[in-house]
Short mmCIF file of C-alpha atoms and ligand atoms in Angstrom, two decimals:
data_model
loop_
_atom_site.label_atom_id
_atom_site.label_comp_id
_atom_site.label_asym_id
_atom_site.label_seq_id
_atom_site.Cartn_x
_atom_site.Cartn_y
_atom_site.Cartn_z
CA MET A 1 25.98 15.28 -27.38
CA THR A 2 28.03 12.46 -25.84
CA SER A 3 26.46 9.25 -24.51
CA ILE A 4 27.05 10.44 -20.94
CA ASP A 5 25.41 13.84 -21.63
CA ARG A 6 22.34 12.03 -23.01
CA TYR A 7 22.37 9.70 -19.99
CA LEU A 8 22.42 12.60 -17.52
CA ALA A 9 19.76 14.46 -19.49
CA GLU A 10 17.56 11.33 -19.39
CA LEU A 11 18.00 11.04 -15.62
CA HIS A 12 17.26 14.75 -15.16
CA THR A 13 14.13 14.49 -17.30
CA SER A 14 12.85 11.54 -15.30
CA GLY A 15 12.90 13.89 -12.29
CA VAL A 16 15.14 11.75 -10.07
CA LEU A 17 18.42 13.64 -10.31
CA THR A 18 17.51 16.64 -8.18
CA ASP A 19 20.60 16.57 -5.99
CA ALA A 20 23.61 18.43 -7.45
CA ALA A 21 26.21 16.26 -5.68
CA LEU A 22 24.53 13.11 -6.99
CA ALA A 23 24.43 14.54 -10.54
CA ARG A 24 28.18 15.23 -10.24
CA ALA A 25 28.75 11.67 -9.03
CA PHE A 26 26.83 10.21 -12.00
CA ARG A 27 28.95 12.35 -14.34
CA ALA A 28 32.23 11.45 -12.65
CA VAL A 29 31.90 7.66 -12.37
CA PRO A 30 32.46 5.77 -15.65
CA ARG A 31 29.73 3.09 -15.76
CA GLU A 32 31.47 1.32 -18.64
CA ILE A 33 34.36 0.26 -16.37
CA PHE A 34 31.91 -1.63 -14.14
CA VAL A 35 30.26 -3.53 -17.00
CA ALA A 36 33.42 -3.98 -19.10
CA ALA A 37 32.97 -7.78 -19.30
CA GLY A 38 29.66 -7.20 -21.10
CA PHE A 39 25.95 -7.53 -20.34
CA ARG A 40 22.79 -8.98 -21.76
CA GLY A 41 21.29 -6.66 -24.37
CA PRO A 42 17.57 -6.01 -24.94
CA ASP A 43 17.55 -8.71 -27.69
CA GLY A 44 18.93 -11.33 -25.26
CA GLY A 45 22.40 -11.32 -26.90
CA TRP A 46 25.59 -10.34 -25.04
CA THR A 47 26.85 -6.77 -25.55
CA THR A 48 30.62 -6.49 -25.16
CA ALA A 49 33.10 -3.64 -25.05
CA ASP A 50 34.11 -4.47 -28.67
CA ASP A 51 30.61 -3.75 -30.01
CA PRO A 52 30.34 -0.39 -31.80
CA GLY A 53 27.21 0.60 -29.82
CA PHE A 54 28.73 -0.31 -26.42
CA GLN A 55 28.93 3.25 -25.00
CA ASP A 56 25.34 4.04 -25.99
CA ALA A 57 24.17 0.71 -24.56
CA VAL A 58 25.96 1.40 -21.24
CA TYR A 59 24.72 4.97 -20.81
CA ARG A 60 20.99 4.26 -20.80
CA ASN A 61 18.49 4.39 -17.99
CA ALA A 62 18.33 0.59 -17.96
CA ALA A 63 19.40 -2.24 -15.69
CA LEU A 64 22.29 -4.15 -17.29
CA VAL A 65 22.33 -7.88 -16.52
CA THR A 66 25.99 -8.84 -16.13
CA LYS A 67 25.67 -12.48 -15.02
CA VAL A 68 23.15 -15.17 -15.94
CA HIS A 69 22.91 -18.62 -14.36
CA GLY A 70 20.50 -21.28 -15.68
CA GLY A 71 18.84 -18.60 -17.83
CA GLU A 72 18.11 -16.39 -14.80
CA PRO A 73 19.85 -13.05 -14.10
CA VAL A 74 21.99 -13.38 -10.96
CA SER A 75 23.88 -10.09 -11.06
CA SER A 76 23.38 -6.72 -12.70
CA SER A 77 23.94 -3.00 -12.59
CA SER A 78 20.57 -1.70 -11.38
CA GLN A 79 18.44 0.82 -13.29
CA PRO A 80 20.14 4.22 -12.80
CA SER A 81 16.90 6.14 -12.13
CA LEU A 82 16.13 3.70 -9.32
CA MET A 83 19.70 3.99 -8.00
CA ALA A 84 19.30 7.78 -8.01
CA GLN A 85 16.07 7.61 -6.00
CA MET A 86 17.59 5.21 -3.48
CA LEU A 87 20.80 7.23 -3.13
CA THR A 88 18.81 10.42 -2.62
CA ALA A 89 16.69 8.75 0.08
CA LEU A 90 19.85 7.42 1.73
CA ASP A 91 20.80 11.04 2.43
CA VAL A 92 24.55 10.48 2.38
CA ALA A 93 26.94 13.15 3.65
CA PRO A 94 30.71 13.21 3.08
CA GLY A 95 32.44 11.08 5.69
CA HIS A 96 29.45 8.80 6.28
CA ARG A 97 30.29 5.15 6.75
CA VAL A 98 28.03 3.22 4.36
CA LEU A 99 27.34 -0.50 4.16
CA GLU A 100 26.00 -1.76 0.84
CA ILE A 101 24.45 -5.22 0.49
CA GLY A 102 24.87 -6.59 -3.06
CA ALA A 103 28.06 -5.21 -4.62
CA GLY A 104 27.13 -6.51 -8.09
CA THR A 105 29.28 -4.57 -10.56
CA GLY A 106 30.54 -2.08 -7.94
CA TYR A 107 28.99 0.89 -9.80
CA ASN A 108 26.66 1.93 -6.94
CA ALA A 109 29.56 1.64 -4.46
CA ALA A 110 31.62 3.92 -6.72
CA LEU A 111 28.78 6.48 -6.80
CA LEU A 112 28.61 6.37 -2.99
CA ALA A 113 32.38 6.88 -2.79
CA ALA A 114 32.05 9.82 -5.20
CA LEU A 115 29.53 11.30 -2.74
CA GLY A 116 32.29 11.23 -0.13
CA ALA A 117 31.18 8.10 1.74
CA ASP A 118 33.47 5.42 3.09
CA VAL A 119 31.90 2.30 1.60
CA THR A 120 31.94 -1.37 2.51
CA THR A 121 30.03 -3.46 -0.02
CA VAL A 122 29.14 -7.09 0.60
CA GLU A 123 28.61 -9.59 -2.21
CA VAL A 124 27.65 -13.25 -1.84
CA GLN A 125 29.11 -14.51 -5.15
CA GLU A 126 32.88 -14.96 -5.11
CA ASP A 127 33.49 -14.16 -8.81
CA VAL A 128 31.14 -11.16 -8.73
CA ALA A 129 32.88 -9.80 -5.61
CA ALA A 130 36.31 -10.21 -7.26
CA ALA A 131 35.15 -8.47 -10.46
CA ALA A 132 33.61 -5.58 -8.50
CA GLY A 133 36.85 -5.13 -6.53
CA ALA A 134 38.88 -5.12 -9.74
CA ALA A 135 36.53 -2.61 -11.40
CA LEU A 136 36.71 -0.26 -8.39
CA ALA A 137 40.51 -0.44 -8.57
CA ARG A 138 40.52 0.23 -12.35
CA ALA A 139 38.24 3.22 -11.82
CA GLY A 140 40.65 4.56 -9.19
CA VAL A 141 38.06 4.41 -6.40
CA THR A 142 39.81 4.36 -3.04
CA GLY A 143 36.84 4.90 -0.72
CA ALA A 144 35.15 1.52 -1.27
CA ARG A 145 36.06 -2.07 -0.39
CA VAL A 146 34.32 -5.30 -1.41
CA ARG A 147 33.82 -8.19 0.96
CA ARG A 148 32.68 -11.70 -0.05
CA ALA A 149 29.99 -12.68 2.48
CA ASP A 150 26.28 -13.23 2.90
CA GLY A 151 24.69 -9.81 3.33
CA TRP A 152 22.66 -10.99 6.33
CA ASP A 153 25.87 -10.69 8.40
CA GLY A 154 26.62 -7.12 7.33
CA ALA A 155 30.22 -6.30 8.27
CA PRO A 156 30.34 -6.41 12.10
CA ASP A 157 34.06 -5.70 12.36
CA LEU A 158 33.71 -2.46 10.34
CA ALA A 159 30.57 -1.20 12.12
CA PRO A 160 29.02 1.17 13.02
CA PHE A 161 27.50 2.41 9.76
CA ASP A 162 25.62 5.68 9.32
CA ARG A 163 23.79 4.31 6.30
CA ILE A 164 22.92 0.86 4.93
CA ILE A 165 21.74 0.45 1.34
CA VAL A 166 20.47 -2.86 0.02
CA THR A 167 20.54 -3.40 -3.73
CA VAL A 168 18.97 -6.86 -3.87
CA GLY A 169 15.39 -7.83 -3.04
CA VAL A 170 14.97 -8.97 0.58
CA ALA A 171 12.04 -10.32 2.60
CA GLY A 172 13.05 -8.16 5.56
CA PHE A 173 15.83 -6.32 7.37
CA SER A 174 18.60 -8.42 8.93
CA ALA A 175 18.68 -8.26 12.73
CA ALA A 176 22.48 -7.96 12.39
CA TRP A 177 22.12 -4.64 10.50
CA TRP A 178 20.39 -2.97 13.48
CA GLU A 179 23.36 -3.79 15.66
CA GLN A 180 25.68 -2.19 13.08
CA LEU A 181 23.61 0.97 12.50
CA THR A 182 24.26 4.27 14.31
CA ALA A 183 21.56 5.68 16.62
CA ASP A 184 20.19 7.98 13.89
CA GLY A 185 21.07 5.69 10.97
CA VAL A 186 19.03 5.06 7.82
CA VAL A 187 18.48 1.82 5.90
CA VAL A 188 17.15 1.83 2.33
CA ALA A 189 16.09 -1.56 0.96
CA PRO A 190 13.77 -3.18 -1.60
CA VAL A 191 11.45 -5.34 0.51
CA ALA A 192 9.18 -8.10 -0.86
CA HIS A 193 5.54 -7.02 -1.04
CA GLY A 194 2.86 -8.26 -3.41
CA GLY A 195 5.28 -10.01 -5.78
CA LEU A 196 7.49 -6.91 -6.19
CA GLN A 197 10.10 -5.28 -3.94
CA PRO A 198 9.04 -1.68 -3.33
CA VAL A 199 11.87 0.32 -1.79
CA MET A 200 11.37 1.05 1.91
CA THR A 201 13.40 3.41 4.09
CA VAL A 202 13.87 2.90 7.82
CA ARG A 203 15.14 5.75 9.93
CA ARG A 204 16.20 5.00 13.47
CA THR A 205 14.63 7.50 15.89
CA PRO A 206 14.49 7.73 19.70
CA ASP A 207 10.87 6.46 19.42
CA GLY A 208 11.91 3.38 17.43
CA PRO A 209 12.32 2.68 13.71
CA ARG A 210 10.21 4.75 11.27
CA THR A 211 9.55 2.88 8.03
CA ARG A 212 8.20 4.59 4.90
CA VAL A 213 7.71 3.51 1.30
CA LEU A 214 9.81 5.24 -1.36
CA CYS A 215 8.92 3.83 -4.78
CA PRO A 216 7.87 0.68 -6.61
CA ALA A 217 10.67 -1.60 -7.75
CA GLY A 218 11.48 -5.10 -8.88
CA PHE A 219 14.92 -6.50 -7.98
CA MET A 220 16.56 -9.88 -8.24
CA THR A 221 16.01 -11.70 -4.95
CA ALA A 222 18.68 -12.25 -2.30
CA ALA A 223 20.24 -15.63 -1.66
CA GLY A 224 20.08 -17.12 1.85
CA PRO A 225 18.23 -15.96 4.97
CA LEU A 226 17.52 -12.44 3.67
CA PHE A 227 14.82 -13.88 1.41
CA ALA A 228 13.35 -16.43 3.85
CA ARG A 229 9.72 -17.29 3.13
CA HIS A 230 7.42 -16.77 6.13
CA PRO A 231 3.72 -17.09 7.00
CA GLY A 232 3.03 -13.56 5.70
CA SER A 233 4.84 -14.01 2.36
CA HIS A 234 2.87 -13.25 -0.78
CA PRO A 235 2.84 -15.96 -3.47
CA PRO A 236 5.89 -15.89 -5.78
CA PRO A 237 5.39 -14.18 -9.17
CA VAL A 238 3.08 -16.14 -11.48
CA LEU A 239 4.89 -17.33 -14.61
CA PRO A 240 3.34 -18.60 -17.85
CA PRO A 241 1.56 -20.73 -18.88
CA LEU A 242 -1.38 -19.09 -17.07
CA PRO A 243 -4.63 -21.04 -16.49
CA ALA A 244 -7.38 -20.59 -19.15
CA GLU A 245 -8.51 -16.96 -19.55
CA LEU A 246 -12.18 -16.00 -19.00
CA PRO A 247 -13.87 -12.83 -20.38
CA PRO A 248 -12.73 -9.61 -18.65
CA VAL A 249 -14.75 -8.16 -15.78
CA PRO A 250 -15.14 -4.38 -15.33
CA SER A 251 -14.15 -2.66 -12.09
CA THR A 252 -14.69 0.81 -10.64
CA VAL A 253 -11.04 1.66 -11.34
CA LEU A 254 -10.37 3.26 -14.71
CA ASP A 255 -7.23 4.13 -16.68
CA LEU A 256 -4.59 4.35 -13.99
CA ASP A 257 -1.25 5.71 -15.03
CA LEU A 258 1.53 3.38 -13.97
CA ARG A 259 2.43 5.40 -10.89
CA VAL A 260 -1.13 5.25 -9.58
CA TYR A 261 -1.39 1.58 -10.62
CA HIS A 262 1.47 0.92 -8.19
CA ASP A 263 -0.30 2.92 -5.47
CA LEU A 264 -3.26 0.54 -5.83
CA TRP A 265 -0.91 -2.47 -6.00
CA PHE A 266 0.81 -1.55 -2.71
CA ALA A 267 -2.52 -0.98 -0.96
CA ALA A 268 -4.03 -4.25 -2.25
CA ALA A 269 -0.95 -6.20 -1.13
CA ALA A 270 -1.07 -4.53 2.31
CA GLN A 271 -4.53 -5.98 2.79
CA ASP A 272 -4.44 -9.33 1.03
CA ARG A 273 -1.70 -11.95 1.18
CA ARG A 274 -2.88 -13.42 -2.17
CA VAL A 275 -1.61 -10.40 -4.13
CA THR A 276 1.37 -11.04 -6.38
CA SER A 277 2.83 -10.11 -9.77
CA VAL A 278 2.56 -11.50 -13.28
CA PRO A 279 5.94 -10.38 -14.69
CA ALA A 280 5.18 -11.27 -18.32
CA LEU A 281 2.06 -9.09 -18.44
CA LEU A 282 3.63 -5.66 -18.92
CA ALA A 283 7.14 -6.68 -19.89
CA ASP A 284 8.50 -3.13 -20.15
CA HIS A 285 7.46 -2.29 -16.59
CA LEU A 286 7.19 -4.39 -13.45
CA GLY A 287 4.47 -6.73 -14.67
CA GLY A 288 0.85 -6.86 -13.64
CA LEU A 289 -1.01 -6.96 -10.31
CA ALA A 290 -2.78 -10.26 -9.62
CA LEU A 291 -4.75 -12.04 -6.93
CA PHE A 292 -3.61 -15.64 -6.91
CA GLU A 293 -4.77 -18.96 -5.51
CA PRO A 294 -3.30 -22.26 -6.74
CA GLY A 295 -4.81 -22.99 -10.18
CA SER A 296 -6.55 -19.60 -10.60
CA LEU A 297 -5.84 -15.90 -10.64
CA ALA A 298 -7.37 -12.55 -11.53
CA ILE A 299 -5.21 -9.86 -13.10
CA MET A 300 -5.90 -6.14 -12.83
CA LEU A 301 -4.91 -4.25 -15.97
CA PRO A 302 -3.94 -0.56 -15.73
CA ASP A 303 -7.02 0.31 -17.83
CA GLY A 304 -9.27 -0.99 -15.04
CA ARG A 305 -10.35 -4.30 -16.60
CA ILE A 306 -9.90 -7.42 -14.52
CA ARG A 307 -8.96 -10.63 -16.33
CA PRO A 308 -10.00 -13.85 -14.59
CA HIS A 309 -8.02 -17.04 -15.26
CA GLY A 310 -8.85 -20.59 -14.19
CA PRO A 311 -11.85 -22.18 -12.41
CA ASP A 312 -11.90 -19.73 -9.46
CA GLY A 313 -10.94 -16.72 -11.57
CA GLU A 314 -14.34 -14.98 -11.30
CA ARG A 315 -14.39 -15.18 -7.51
CA LEU A 316 -10.85 -13.80 -7.40
CA ALA A 317 -11.87 -11.07 -9.88
CA SER A 318 -14.67 -9.96 -7.60
CA ASP A 319 -12.30 -9.98 -4.58
CA LEU A 320 -9.81 -7.89 -6.57
CA ALA A 321 -12.54 -5.44 -7.63
CA ALA A 322 -13.48 -5.09 -3.93
CA LEU A 323 -9.85 -4.38 -2.98
CA ALA A 324 -9.64 -1.70 -5.69
CA ALA A 325 -12.96 -0.14 -4.62
CA GLY A 326 -11.79 -0.09 -0.98
CA TRP A 327 -8.60 1.71 -1.97
CA GLN A 328 -10.65 4.29 -3.91
CA ALA A 329 -13.06 4.75 -1.02
CA ALA A 330 -10.06 5.47 1.24
CA GLY A 331 -9.08 8.35 -1.10
CA SER A 332 -6.65 6.35 -3.32
CA PRO A 333 -3.67 6.83 -0.97
CA PRO A 334 -0.31 6.97 -2.73
CA LEU A 335 2.47 4.54 -1.95
CA SER A 336 4.39 7.25 -0.10
CA ALA A 337 1.51 7.71 2.39
CA TRP A 338 2.03 4.29 3.96
CA SER A 339 4.02 3.57 7.07
CA VAL A 340 5.02 0.05 7.89
CA THR A 341 5.62 -1.64 11.24
CA LEU A 342 8.17 -4.44 11.46
CA ALA A 343 8.19 -7.67 13.47
CA PRO A 344 10.87 -10.32 13.81
CA GLY A 345 10.61 -13.53 11.76
CA GLY A 346 12.42 -15.62 9.17
CA ASP A 347 15.07 -18.24 9.98
CA PRO A 348 15.45 -18.24 13.81
CA ALA A 349 19.22 -18.62 13.39
CA HIS A 350 19.28 -15.56 11.10
CA PRO A 351 16.25 -13.44 12.07
CA ILE A 352 14.96 -10.67 9.84
CA TRP A 353 12.51 -7.86 10.62
CA LEU A 354 9.50 -8.34 8.36
CA PRO A 355 6.77 -5.89 7.34
CA ALA A 356 3.95 -6.82 9.70
CA GLY A 357 1.50 -3.90 9.79
CA PHE A 358 0.55 -1.24 7.24
CA ALA A 359 -1.21 2.07 7.87
CA VAL A 360 -1.84 5.23 5.87
CA THR A 361 -0.29 7.96 7.98
CA ALA A 362 0.43 10.78 5.50
CA GLY A 363 -1.72 12.72 3.02
C1 LIG B 401 21.15 -6.00 -8.57
S1 LIG B 401 22.73 -6.62 -8.14
C2 LIG B 401 23.43 -5.27 -7.25
C3 LIG B 401 23.76 -4.05 -8.07
C4 LIG B 401 24.98 -3.35 -7.59
N1 LIG B 401 24.78 -2.60 -6.38
C5 LIG B 401 25.63 -2.52 -8.68
O1 LIG B 401 25.80 -1.30 -8.51
O2 LIG B 401 25.99 -3.10 -9.69
C6 LIG B 401 22.38 -7.71 -6.80
C7 LIG B 401 23.61 -8.40 -6.24
O3 LIG B 401 23.27 -8.90 -4.95
C8 LIG B 401 24.01 -10.08 -4.76
N2 LIG B 401 23.40 -10.88 -3.67
C9 LIG B 401 22.35 -11.74 -3.72
N3 LIG B 401 22.10 -12.25 -2.51
C10 LIG B 401 23.01 -11.71 -1.67
C11 LIG B 401 23.27 -11.86 -0.28
N4 LIG B 401 22.54 -12.66 0.48
N5 LIG B 401 24.30 -11.17 0.25
C12 LIG B 401 25.08 -10.33 -0.52
N6 LIG B 401 24.87 -10.17 -1.85
C13 LIG B 401 23.84 -10.83 -2.41
C14 LIG B 401 23.92 -10.77 -6.12
O4 LIG B 401 24.94 -11.76 -6.22
C15 LIG B 401 24.07 -9.60 -7.07
O5 LIG B 401 25.39 -9.43 -7.46
#
C-alpha cells in the first residue's frame, strides 16, 4: 500500500470522505508539492523533503505547520479530515467561482480546483502567498490564483463568488464578503466560540442568512479585523501555568465521548461568555472546556469530573456543573442542532457579522 492509499483509507475510515468527486480530488492532488519546503514534525523538529519518512509524514490525517514565528505556528496545511468536512459542506459544483481566505500552502485551493472550481485564494503574508502561488504552478493547477491581501477585503474585482471558504479562525464574517457572494451563495468558516473555532456554514436564502454549525475545530487565528475582539468575545485560551488546583468536583455528566464533549462545549459557550479552552489539557485533541474568570477557572474533563483552580475555582465549578446539567435537561442537543443569528460588530471601519444569538432548532 502506498502512502497515498493509506491516507485515503484513513480519510474514508474517519467517515468524512463520502463524496466521490472529493475522494478523486484528494487522490489527484499531490500534497507533498505544497509542503515541499518542510513542516514541523510531531517531535517539534523540521521534516524536510530529504528525510526518508517524508512521504509518510505528508500523507497523514494531520495538520502540517509550515511556518513558525516567535515559536507560534503562523501557517499550515490544515488537517485533511477537517478540510474534507468543510469542502463537503461548501457544496462545490464544477464552474463555481470560489473565494478562499487563507491560502496557506495552496493545497486546499488545489483541491477546490480539482473539483472544477475557479478559485481565488487570499493570503495576508507575502512570502506565504508567493510560496502558495509557486506550489500551484509546480502542481500544474491552472484554476486557482493567489492574491496577497487581508482576507477581510475578499477580492471585490473578481466577485461575485458562489462559495467562500475561510481556512483561518475568524471572530465573524466580513461585511465585504456578503457584497461579493451570489444570491444563493454559501460561506463556510471557523468562527470563534468558547475558545475554539467551530466551523459554521451560512447559506444565503430569500429569508436572510441561515447559519448552522458543522463541526468542532481549532484553527490559527486571523490577523487584522477578521479577529477583532468585541463585547461578546469569550476569554482567550488559558495557557499554563494554571492557578493552584483544588480537589475535583463531581457533576451529573459522565464519560462523554469527544464528539458529545464538544456538543456540551458548544452549548455551554452559547450560554456563558466565560467559557473558553485550555489547549494543554488534552493535547491530542482541541484541549479542554473551561469556565474562566481572571485568577481562577474550572475545567470540565470528558469523564465528567470538574477540576477547580484558583481562589474562585469552586464557585466556577458549580456554575459549570449547572451549565452541564442544563444542557442535559434540554436533551443534550448536538452541535449540529444549533442555529446562529448574526449581528454587525467589530472594527467600525471593517465591520464583521458576529454570532449574536443561539437557538436549538433541529433534533
Ligand atoms: C491554516 S492556514 C490555511 C491553510 C490553507 N488553506 C492550506 O490549504 O494550506 C491559515 C492561513 O491564513 C493566513 N491568514 C491569517 N490571517 C489572514 C487574513 N486576515 N487574511 C488572509 N489570510 C490570513 C495565514 O497567514 C495562514 O497562511
